[in-house]
mmCIF file of C-alpha atoms in Angstrom:
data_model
loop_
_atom_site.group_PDB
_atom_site.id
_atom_site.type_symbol
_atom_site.label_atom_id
_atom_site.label_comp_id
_atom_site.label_asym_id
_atom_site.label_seq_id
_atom_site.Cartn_x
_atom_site.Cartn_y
_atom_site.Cartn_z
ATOM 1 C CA UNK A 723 6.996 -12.887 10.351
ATOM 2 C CA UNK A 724 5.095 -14.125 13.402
ATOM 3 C CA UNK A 725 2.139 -17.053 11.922
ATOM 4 C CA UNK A 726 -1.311 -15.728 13.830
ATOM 5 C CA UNK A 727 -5.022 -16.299 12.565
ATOM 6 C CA UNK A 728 -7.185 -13.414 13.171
ATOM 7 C CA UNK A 729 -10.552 -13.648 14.544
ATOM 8 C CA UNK A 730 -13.221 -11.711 13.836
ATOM 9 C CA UNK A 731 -14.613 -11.094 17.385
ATOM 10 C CA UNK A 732 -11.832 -9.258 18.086
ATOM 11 C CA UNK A 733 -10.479 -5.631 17.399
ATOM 12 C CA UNK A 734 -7.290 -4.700 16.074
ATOM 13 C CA UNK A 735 -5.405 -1.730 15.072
ATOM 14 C CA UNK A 736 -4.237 -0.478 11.632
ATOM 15 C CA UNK A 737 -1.694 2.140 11.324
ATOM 16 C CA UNK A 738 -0.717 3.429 7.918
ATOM 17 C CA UNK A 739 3.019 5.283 7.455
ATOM 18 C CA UNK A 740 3.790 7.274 4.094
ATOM 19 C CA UNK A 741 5.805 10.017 4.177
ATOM 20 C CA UNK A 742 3.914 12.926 4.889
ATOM 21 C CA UNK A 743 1.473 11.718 7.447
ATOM 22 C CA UNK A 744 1.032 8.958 9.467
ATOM 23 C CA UNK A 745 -3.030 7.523 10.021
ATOM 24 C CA UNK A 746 -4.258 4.963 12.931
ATOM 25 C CA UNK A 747 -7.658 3.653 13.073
ATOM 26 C CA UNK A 748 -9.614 0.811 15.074
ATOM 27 C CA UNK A 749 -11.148 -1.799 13.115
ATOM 28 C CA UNK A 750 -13.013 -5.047 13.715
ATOM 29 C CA UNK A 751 -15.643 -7.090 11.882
ATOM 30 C CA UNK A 752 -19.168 -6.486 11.500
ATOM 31 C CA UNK A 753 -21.327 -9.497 11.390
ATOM 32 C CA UNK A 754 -24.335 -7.990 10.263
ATOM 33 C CA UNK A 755 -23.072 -6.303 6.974
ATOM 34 C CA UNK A 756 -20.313 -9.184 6.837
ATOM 35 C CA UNK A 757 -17.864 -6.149 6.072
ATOM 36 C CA UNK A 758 -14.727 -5.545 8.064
ATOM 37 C CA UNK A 759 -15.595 -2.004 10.259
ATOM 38 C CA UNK A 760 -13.546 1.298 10.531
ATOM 39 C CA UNK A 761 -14.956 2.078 14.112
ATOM 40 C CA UNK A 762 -12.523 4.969 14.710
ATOM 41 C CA UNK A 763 -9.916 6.689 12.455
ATOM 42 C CA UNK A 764 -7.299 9.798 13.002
ATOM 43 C CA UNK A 765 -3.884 11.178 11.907
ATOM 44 C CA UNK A 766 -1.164 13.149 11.714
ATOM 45 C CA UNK A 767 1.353 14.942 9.359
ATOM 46 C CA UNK A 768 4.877 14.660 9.571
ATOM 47 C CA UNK A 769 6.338 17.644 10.527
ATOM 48 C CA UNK A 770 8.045 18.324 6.300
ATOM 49 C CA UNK A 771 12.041 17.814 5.828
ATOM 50 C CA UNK A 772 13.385 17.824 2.865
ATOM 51 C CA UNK A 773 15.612 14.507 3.723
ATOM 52 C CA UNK A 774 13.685 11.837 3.709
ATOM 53 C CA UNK A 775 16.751 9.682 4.430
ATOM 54 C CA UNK A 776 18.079 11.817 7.356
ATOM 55 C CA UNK A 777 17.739 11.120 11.005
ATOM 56 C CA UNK A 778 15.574 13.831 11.860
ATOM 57 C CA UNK A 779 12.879 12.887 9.269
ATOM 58 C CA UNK A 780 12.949 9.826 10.957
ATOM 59 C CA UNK A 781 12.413 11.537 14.232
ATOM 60 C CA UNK A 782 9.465 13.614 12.959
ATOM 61 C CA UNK A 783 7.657 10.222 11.310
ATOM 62 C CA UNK A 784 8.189 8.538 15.174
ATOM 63 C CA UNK A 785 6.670 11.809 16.921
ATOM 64 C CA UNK A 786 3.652 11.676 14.088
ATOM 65 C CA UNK A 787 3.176 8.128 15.166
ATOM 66 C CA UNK A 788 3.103 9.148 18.973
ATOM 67 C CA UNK A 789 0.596 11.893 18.548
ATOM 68 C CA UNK A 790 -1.667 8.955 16.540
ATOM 69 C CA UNK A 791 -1.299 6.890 19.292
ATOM 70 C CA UNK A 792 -2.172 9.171 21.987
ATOM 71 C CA UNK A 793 -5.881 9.670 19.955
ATOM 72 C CA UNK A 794 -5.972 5.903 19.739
ATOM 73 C CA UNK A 795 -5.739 5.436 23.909
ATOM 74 C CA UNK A 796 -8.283 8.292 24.209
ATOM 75 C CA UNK A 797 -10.380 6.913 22.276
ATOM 76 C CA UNK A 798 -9.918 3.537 23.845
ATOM 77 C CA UNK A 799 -10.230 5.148 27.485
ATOM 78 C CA UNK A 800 -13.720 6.754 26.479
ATOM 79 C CA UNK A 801 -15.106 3.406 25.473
ATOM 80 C CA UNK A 802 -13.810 1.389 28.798
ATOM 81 C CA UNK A 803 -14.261 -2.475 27.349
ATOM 82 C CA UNK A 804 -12.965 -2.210 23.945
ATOM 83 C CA UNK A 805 -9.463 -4.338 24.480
ATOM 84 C CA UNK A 806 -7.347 -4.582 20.989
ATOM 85 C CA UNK A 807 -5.566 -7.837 19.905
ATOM 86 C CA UNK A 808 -2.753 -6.421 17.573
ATOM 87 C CA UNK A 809 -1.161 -3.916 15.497
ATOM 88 C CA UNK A 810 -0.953 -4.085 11.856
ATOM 89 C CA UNK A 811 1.742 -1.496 10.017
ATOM 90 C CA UNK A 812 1.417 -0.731 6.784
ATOM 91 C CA UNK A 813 4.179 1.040 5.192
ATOM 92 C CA UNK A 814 4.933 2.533 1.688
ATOM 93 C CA UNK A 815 8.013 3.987 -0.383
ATOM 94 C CA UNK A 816 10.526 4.791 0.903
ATOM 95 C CA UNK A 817 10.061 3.146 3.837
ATOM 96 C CA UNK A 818 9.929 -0.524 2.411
ATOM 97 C CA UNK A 819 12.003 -1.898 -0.215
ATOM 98 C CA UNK A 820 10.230 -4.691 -2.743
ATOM 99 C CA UNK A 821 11.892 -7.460 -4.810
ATOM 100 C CA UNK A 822 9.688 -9.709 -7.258
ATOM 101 C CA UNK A 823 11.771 -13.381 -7.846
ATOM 102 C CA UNK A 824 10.390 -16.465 -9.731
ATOM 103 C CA UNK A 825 11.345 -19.972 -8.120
ATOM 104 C CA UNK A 826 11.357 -23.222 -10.706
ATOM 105 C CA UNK A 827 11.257 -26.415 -9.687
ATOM 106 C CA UNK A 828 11.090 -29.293 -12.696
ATOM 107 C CA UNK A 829 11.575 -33.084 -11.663
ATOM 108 C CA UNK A 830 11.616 -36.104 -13.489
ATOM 109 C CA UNK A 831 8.902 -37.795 -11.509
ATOM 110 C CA UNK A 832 5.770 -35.957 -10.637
ATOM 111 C CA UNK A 833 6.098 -34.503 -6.600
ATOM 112 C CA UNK A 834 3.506 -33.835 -4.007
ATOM 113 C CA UNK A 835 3.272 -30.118 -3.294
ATOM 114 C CA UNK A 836 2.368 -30.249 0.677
ATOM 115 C CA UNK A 837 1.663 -27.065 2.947
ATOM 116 C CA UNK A 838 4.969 -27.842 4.227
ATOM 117 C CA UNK A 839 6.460 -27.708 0.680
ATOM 118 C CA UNK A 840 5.306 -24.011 0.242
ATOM 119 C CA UNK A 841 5.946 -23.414 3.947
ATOM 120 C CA UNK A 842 9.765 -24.197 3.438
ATOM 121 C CA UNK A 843 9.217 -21.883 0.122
ATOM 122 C CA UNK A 844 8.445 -19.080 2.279
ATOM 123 C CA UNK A 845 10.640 -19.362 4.565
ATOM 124 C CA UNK A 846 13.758 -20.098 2.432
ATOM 125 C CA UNK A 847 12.693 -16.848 -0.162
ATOM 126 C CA UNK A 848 13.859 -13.289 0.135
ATOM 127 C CA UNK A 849 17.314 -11.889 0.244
ATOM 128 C CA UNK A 850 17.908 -9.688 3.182
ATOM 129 C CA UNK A 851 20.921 -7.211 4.660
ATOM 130 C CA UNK A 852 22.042 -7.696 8.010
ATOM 131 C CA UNK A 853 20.253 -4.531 8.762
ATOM 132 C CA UNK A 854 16.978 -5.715 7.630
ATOM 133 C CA UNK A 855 14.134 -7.330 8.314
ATOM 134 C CA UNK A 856 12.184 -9.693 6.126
ATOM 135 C CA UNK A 857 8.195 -8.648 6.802
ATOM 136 C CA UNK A 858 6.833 -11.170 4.524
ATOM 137 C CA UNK A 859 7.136 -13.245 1.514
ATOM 138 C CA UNK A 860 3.957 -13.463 -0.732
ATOM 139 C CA UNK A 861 3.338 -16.100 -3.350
ATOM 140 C CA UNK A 862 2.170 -13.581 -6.580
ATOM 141 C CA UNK A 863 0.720 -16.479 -8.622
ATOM 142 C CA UNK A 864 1.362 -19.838 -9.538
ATOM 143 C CA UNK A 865 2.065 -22.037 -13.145
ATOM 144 C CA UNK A 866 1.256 -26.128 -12.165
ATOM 145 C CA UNK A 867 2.868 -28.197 -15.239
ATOM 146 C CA UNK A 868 2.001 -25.122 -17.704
ATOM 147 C CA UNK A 869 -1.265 -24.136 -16.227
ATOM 148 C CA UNK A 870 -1.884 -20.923 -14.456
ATOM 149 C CA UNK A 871 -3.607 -22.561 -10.733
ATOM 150 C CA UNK A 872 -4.763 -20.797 -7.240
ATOM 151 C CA UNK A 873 -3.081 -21.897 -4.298
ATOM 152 C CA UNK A 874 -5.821 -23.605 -2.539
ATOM 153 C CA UNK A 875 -6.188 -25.766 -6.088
ATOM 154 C CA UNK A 876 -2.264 -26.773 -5.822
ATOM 155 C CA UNK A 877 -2.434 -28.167 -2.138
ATOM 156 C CA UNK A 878 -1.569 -32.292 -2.244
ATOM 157 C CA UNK A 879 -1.759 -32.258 -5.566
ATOM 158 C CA UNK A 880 1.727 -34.090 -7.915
ATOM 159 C CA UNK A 881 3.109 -32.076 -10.025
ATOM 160 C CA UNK A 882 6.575 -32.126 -12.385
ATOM 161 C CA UNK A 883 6.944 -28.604 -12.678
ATOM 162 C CA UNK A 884 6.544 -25.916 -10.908
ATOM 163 C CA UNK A 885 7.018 -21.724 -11.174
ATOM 164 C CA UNK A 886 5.987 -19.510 -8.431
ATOM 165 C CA UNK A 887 6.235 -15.678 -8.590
ATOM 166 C CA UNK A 888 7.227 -14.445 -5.565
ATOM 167 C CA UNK A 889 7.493 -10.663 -3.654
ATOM 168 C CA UNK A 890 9.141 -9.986 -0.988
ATOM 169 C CA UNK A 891 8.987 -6.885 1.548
ATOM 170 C CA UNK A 892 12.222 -5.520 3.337
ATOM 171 C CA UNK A 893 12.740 -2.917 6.037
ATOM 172 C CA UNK A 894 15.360 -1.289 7.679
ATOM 173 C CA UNK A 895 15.805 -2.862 11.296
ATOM 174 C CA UNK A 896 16.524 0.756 12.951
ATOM 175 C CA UNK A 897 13.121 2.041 11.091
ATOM 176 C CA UNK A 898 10.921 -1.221 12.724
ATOM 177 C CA UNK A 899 12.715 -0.297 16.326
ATOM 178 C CA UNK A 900 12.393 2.891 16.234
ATOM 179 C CA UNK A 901 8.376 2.343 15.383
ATOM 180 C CA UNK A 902 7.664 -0.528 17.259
ATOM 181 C CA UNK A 903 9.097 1.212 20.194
ATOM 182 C CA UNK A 904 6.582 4.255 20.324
ATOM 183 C CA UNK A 905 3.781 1.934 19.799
ATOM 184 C CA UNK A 906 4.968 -0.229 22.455
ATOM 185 C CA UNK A 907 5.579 3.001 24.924
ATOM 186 C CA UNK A 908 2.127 3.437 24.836
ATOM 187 C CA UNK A 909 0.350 -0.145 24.306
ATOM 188 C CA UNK A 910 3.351 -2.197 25.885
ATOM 189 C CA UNK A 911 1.512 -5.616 25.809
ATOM 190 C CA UNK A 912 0.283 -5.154 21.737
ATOM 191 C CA UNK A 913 2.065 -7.561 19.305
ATOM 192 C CA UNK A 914 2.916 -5.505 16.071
ATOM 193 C CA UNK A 915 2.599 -7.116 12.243
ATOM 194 C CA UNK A 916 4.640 -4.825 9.808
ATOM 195 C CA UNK A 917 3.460 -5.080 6.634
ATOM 196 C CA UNK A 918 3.831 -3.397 3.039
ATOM 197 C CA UNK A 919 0.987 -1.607 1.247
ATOM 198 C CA UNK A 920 2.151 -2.804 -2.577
ATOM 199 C CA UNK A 921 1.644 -6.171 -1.796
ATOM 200 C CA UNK A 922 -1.667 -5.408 0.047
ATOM 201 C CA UNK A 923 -3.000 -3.541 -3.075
ATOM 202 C CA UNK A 924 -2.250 -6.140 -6.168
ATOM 203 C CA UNK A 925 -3.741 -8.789 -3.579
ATOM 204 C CA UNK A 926 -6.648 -7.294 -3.322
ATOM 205 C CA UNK A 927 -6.557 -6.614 -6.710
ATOM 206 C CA UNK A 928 -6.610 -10.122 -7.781
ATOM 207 C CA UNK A 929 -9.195 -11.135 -5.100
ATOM 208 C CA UNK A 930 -11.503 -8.573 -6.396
ATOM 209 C CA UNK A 931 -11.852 -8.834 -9.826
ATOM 210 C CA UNK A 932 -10.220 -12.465 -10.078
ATOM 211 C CA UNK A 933 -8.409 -11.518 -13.080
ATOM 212 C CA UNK A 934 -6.435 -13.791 -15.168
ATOM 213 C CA UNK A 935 -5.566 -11.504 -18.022
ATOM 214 C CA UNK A 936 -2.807 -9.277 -18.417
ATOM 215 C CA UNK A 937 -2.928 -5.991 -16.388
ATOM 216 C CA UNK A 938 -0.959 -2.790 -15.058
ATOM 217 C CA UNK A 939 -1.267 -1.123 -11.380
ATOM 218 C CA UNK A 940 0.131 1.888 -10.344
ATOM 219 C CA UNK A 941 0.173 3.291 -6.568
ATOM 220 C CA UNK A 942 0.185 7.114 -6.746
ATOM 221 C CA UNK A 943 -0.511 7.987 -3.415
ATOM 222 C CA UNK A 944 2.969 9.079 -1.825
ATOM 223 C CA UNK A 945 6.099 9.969 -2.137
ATOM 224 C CA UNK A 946 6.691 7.175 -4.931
ATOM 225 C CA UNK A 947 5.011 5.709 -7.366
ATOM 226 C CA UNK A 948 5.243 1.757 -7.506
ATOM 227 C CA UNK A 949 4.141 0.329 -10.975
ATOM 228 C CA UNK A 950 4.270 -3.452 -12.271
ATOM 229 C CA UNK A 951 2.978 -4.907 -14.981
ATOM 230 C CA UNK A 952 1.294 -8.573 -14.124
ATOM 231 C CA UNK A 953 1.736 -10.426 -17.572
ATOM 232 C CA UNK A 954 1.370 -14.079 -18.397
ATOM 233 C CA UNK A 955 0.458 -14.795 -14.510
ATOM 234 C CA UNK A 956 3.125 -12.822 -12.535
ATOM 235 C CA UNK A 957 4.777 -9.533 -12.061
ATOM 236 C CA UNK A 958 7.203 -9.125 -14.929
ATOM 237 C CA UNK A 959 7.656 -5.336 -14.103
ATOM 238 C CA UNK A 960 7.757 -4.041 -10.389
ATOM 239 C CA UNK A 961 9.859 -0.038 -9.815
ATOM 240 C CA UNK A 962 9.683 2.325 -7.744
ATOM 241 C CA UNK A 963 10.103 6.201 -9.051
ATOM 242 C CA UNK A 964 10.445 9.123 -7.001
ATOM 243 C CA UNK A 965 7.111 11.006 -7.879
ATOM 244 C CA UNK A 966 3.336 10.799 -5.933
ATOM 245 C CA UNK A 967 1.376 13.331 -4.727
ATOM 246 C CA UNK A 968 3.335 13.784 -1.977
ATOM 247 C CA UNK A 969 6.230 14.443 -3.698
ATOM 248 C CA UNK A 970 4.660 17.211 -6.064
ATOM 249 C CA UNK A 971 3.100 18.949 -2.809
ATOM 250 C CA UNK A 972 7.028 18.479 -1.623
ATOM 251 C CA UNK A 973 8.041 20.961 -4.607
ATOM 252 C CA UNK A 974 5.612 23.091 -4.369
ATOM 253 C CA UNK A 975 7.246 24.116 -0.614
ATOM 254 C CA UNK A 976 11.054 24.210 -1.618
ATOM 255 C CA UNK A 977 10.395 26.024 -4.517
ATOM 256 C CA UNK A 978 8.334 28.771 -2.321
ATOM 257 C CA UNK A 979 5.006 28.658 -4.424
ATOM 258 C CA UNK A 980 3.799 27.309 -0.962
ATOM 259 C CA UNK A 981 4.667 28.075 2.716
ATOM 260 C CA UNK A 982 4.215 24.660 4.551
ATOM 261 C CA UNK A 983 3.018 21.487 3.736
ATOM 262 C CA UNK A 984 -0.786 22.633 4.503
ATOM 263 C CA UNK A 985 -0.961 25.386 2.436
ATOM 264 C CA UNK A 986 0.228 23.708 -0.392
ATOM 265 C CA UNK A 987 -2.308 21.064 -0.092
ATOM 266 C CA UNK A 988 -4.899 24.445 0.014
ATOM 267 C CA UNK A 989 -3.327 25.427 -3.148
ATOM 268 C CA UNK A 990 -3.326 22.055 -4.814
ATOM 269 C CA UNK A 991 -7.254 22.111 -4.721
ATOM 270 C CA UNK A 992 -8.012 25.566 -5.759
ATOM 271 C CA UNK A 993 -5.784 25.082 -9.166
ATOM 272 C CA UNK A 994 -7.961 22.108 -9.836
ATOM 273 C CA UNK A 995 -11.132 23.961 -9.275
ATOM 274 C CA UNK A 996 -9.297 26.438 -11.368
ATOM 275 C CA UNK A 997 -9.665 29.585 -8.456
ATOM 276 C CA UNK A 998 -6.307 30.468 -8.352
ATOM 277 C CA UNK A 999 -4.640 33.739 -9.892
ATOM 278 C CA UNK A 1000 -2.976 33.211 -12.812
ATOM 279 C CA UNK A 1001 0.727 33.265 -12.169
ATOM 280 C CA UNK A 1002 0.414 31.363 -9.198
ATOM 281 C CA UNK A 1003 -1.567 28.671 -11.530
ATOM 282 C CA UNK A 1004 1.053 28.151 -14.303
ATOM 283 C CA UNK A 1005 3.193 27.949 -11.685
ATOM 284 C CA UNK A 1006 1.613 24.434 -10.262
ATOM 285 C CA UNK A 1007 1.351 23.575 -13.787
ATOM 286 C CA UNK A 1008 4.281 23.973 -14.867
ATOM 287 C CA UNK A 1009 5.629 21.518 -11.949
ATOM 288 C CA UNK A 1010 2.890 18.899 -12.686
ATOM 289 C CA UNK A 1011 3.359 18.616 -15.956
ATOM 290 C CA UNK A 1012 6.906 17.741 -15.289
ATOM 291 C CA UNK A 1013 6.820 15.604 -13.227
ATOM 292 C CA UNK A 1014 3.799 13.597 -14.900
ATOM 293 C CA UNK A 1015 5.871 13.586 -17.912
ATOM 294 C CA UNK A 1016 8.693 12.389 -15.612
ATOM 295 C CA UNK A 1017 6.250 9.349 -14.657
ATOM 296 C CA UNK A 1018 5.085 8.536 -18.055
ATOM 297 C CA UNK A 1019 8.648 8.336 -19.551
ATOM 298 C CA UNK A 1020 9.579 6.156 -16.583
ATOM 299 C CA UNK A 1021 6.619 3.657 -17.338
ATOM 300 C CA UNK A 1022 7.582 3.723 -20.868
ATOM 301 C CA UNK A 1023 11.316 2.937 -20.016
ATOM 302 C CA UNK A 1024 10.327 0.223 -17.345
ATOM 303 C CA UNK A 1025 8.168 -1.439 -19.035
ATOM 304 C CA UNK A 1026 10.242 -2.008 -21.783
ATOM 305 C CA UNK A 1027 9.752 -5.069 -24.416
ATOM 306 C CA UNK A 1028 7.215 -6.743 -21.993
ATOM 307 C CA UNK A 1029 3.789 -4.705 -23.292
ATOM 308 C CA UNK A 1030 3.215 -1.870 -25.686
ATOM 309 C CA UNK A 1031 1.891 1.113 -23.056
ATOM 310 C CA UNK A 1032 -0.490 2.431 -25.211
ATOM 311 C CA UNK A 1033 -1.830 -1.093 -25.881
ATOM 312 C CA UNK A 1034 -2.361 -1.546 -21.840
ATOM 313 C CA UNK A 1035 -6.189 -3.103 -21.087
ATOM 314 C CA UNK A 1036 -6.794 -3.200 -17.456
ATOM 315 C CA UNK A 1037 -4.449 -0.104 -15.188
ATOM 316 C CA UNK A 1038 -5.643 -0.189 -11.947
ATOM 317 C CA UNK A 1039 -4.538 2.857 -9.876
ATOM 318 C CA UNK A 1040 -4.738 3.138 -6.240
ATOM 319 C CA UNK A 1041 -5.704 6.964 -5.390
ATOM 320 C CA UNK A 1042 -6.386 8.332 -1.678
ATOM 321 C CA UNK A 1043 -7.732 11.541 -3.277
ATOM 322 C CA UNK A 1044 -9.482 13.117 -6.485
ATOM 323 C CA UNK A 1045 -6.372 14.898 -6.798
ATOM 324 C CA UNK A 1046 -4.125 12.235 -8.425
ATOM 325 C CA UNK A 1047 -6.932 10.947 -10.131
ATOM 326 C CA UNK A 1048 -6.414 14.156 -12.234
ATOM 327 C CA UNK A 1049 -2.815 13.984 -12.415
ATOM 328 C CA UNK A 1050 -3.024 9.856 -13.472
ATOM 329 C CA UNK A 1051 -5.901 10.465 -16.187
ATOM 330 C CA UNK A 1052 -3.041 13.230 -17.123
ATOM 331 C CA UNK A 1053 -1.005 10.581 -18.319
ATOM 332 C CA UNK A 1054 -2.832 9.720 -21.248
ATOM 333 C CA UNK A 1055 -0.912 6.604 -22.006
ATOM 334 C CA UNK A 1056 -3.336 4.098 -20.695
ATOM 335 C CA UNK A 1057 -6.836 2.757 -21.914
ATOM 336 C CA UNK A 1058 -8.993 1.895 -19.098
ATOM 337 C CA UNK A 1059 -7.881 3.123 -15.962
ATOM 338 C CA UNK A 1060 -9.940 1.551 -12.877
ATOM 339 C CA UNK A 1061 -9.426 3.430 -9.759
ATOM 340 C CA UNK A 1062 -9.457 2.090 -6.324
ATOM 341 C CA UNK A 1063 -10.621 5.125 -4.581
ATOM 342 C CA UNK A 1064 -13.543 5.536 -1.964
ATOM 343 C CA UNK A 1065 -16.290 5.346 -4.632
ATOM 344 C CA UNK A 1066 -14.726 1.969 -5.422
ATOM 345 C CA UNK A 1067 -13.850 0.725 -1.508
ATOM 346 C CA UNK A 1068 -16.619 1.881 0.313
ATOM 347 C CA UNK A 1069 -18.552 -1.118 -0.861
ATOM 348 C CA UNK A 1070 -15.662 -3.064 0.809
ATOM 349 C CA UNK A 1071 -16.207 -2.005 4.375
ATOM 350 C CA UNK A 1072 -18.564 -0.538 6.663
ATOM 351 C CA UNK A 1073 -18.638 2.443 8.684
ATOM 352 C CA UNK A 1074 -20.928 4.295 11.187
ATOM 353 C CA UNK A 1075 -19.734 7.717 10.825
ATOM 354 C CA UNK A 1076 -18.304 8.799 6.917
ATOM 355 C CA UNK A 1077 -15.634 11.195 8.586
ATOM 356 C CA UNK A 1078 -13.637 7.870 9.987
ATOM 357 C CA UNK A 1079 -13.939 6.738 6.090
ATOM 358 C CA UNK A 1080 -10.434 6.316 4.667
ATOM 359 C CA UNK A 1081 -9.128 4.772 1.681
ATOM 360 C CA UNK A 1082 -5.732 3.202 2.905
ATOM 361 C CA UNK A 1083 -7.632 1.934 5.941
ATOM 362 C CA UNK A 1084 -10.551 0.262 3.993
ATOM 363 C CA UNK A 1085 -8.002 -1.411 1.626
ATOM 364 C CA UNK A 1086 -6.175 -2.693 4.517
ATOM 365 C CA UNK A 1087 -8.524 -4.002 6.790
ATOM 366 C CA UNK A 1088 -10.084 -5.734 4.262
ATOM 367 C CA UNK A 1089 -6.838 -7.425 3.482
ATOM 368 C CA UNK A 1090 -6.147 -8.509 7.307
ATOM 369 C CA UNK A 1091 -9.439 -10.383 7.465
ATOM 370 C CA UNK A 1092 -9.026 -11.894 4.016
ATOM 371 C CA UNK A 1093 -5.360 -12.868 4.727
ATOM 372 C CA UNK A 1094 -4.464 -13.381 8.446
#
């Protein structure tokens, strides 16, 4: 990945690509609040198919991505002066792949651990296909001769030993083409960072609360569900399982309860304000509850030997919606579950007008101006 430092004078744009829609939004920085700024915000749904792997999928998450674009340049054309220094795309399951490694280095004599050092970490990390590309390597957290350190705290400092938990984000070359092309079609002089939105979450996780205990996070807002467990200073659990929000909307259309991808969203929110008719209620039940029950024996299985569930502290759970808050608190296996959701965010970011308010965008723009 390209090496840039942001700056906040400058504007930037943040797209965000799941599998049912696909949102785009302007953002800079406010100086007066000292909050990164959601100045405009719009999407699109991706025209449903049931293949998410097929080619035509693909097709429909590129035209999605066009229509976005199109509101960005009319938007941009209304204002005149407002001239945009990148694009930043974040991408979920399936789109991005995730692998969590742990590097050790032990010497005899104590060594000097130089920004170079970690560069060459970086750089030399990650296991890719030929058909992939390698969007970035983040360093999870850190153990310094026993002791759990930051990163700033570790720079020219001698060590003897050394274990760094590392993630890394993959995507499919084709996918980054494909996407990168219709953004370029229509902004042809825009550099483009692609990005995962895991590794954006737990980061801002950790920056937020600064938390050095043990902890579970869950993302619940797509097509999959990505849960780790952070234990003893770095991710000892990281999966991906085929359930979200997206996915249960998904069933609700092959199995006919629902017509199209819009409708079943309608549906979705009358059964939890409890208006529907009967039939077509237990219906929706019946495929929640099994695919919540899906999720909580996967968390059980995943996590394994590493953490009794049911003893869990700390679950933080990324939500875009009430929705899957209902479906999560469902789950019953955890004690304290601490959403990241707008009631959370919107402390995190400032915005003129509430209907350009979105909780993938405030998450991520606050990353880019805490990261790049």
């Amino acid at each position: 990945m390209d090496v840039f430092k942001i700056e906040k004078n400058k504007s930037y744009f943040i797209f965000h690509i799941s599998s049912a829609e696909v949102l785009g939004s302007i953002v800079s920085y406010d100086f007066e609040s000292k909050k990164p700024k959601i100045v405009f915000f719009t999407k699109k749904k991706i025209e449903f198919n049931k293949n998410l792997e097929s080619d035509i999928f693909k097709k429909n998450t590129e035209n999605a991505l066009e229509k976005v674009c199109q509101s960005l340049e009319d938007y941009l054309s209304i204002l005149g002066q407002e001239v945009i220094d990148r694009a930043f795309v974040f991408l979920t399951s399936p789109w991005v792949k995730k692998n969590i490694f742990t590097l050790n280095d032990e010497r005899i004599s104590p060594f000097k651990v130089s920004e170079k050092y970690l560069k060459g970490i970086i750089e030399n990390a990650g296991s890719i296909k030929d058909n992939e590309t390698l969007l970035k390597v983040d360093i999870m957290s850190i153990k310094a001769n026993g002791y759990n350190v930051t990163l700033p705290d570790l720079i020219d400092k001698k060590v003897s030993k050394l274990e760094i938990s590392l993630l890394d984000t993959v995507l499919k070359k084709r996918m980054e083409k494909g996407l990168d092309g219709v953004i370029g079609s229509k902004f042809p002089f825009l550099e483009t960072t692609f990005l995962g939105f895991l590794p954006t979450f737990f980061n801002q996780i950790q920056k937020i609360y600064n938390t050095d205990s043990d902890f579970a996070f869950l993302d619940f807002s797509g097509e999959y569900s990505d849960f780790g467990l952070f234990i003893d200073n770095k991710i000892e659990v990281l999966s991906a399982y085929p359930i979200g929000i997206n996915k249960i909307l998904r069933i609700l259309v092959v199995e006919k309860i629902a017509k199209n991808f819009d409708q079943a969203e309608y549906l979705f929110d009358l059964y939890l304000k409890k208006r529907l008719d009967e039939d077509v209620s237990l219906k929706i039940k019946n495929v929640v509850d099994k695919e919540s029950g899906s999720l909580r024996e996967f968390i059980k299985k995943v996590s394994g030997g590493k953490m009794e569930i049911d003893l869990i502290g700390d679950i933080f759970v990324f939500t875009p919606s009430f929705k899957t808050q209902v479906i999560v608190k469902d789950l019953k296996i955890f004690k304290n579950l601490i959403f990241i959701d707008k009631l959370f965010l919107k402390d995190f970011v400032f915005v003129e007008d509430e209907k350009y308010f979105n909780n993938f965008i405030a998450l991520e723009g606050q990353y880019i101006f805490d990261v790049f």
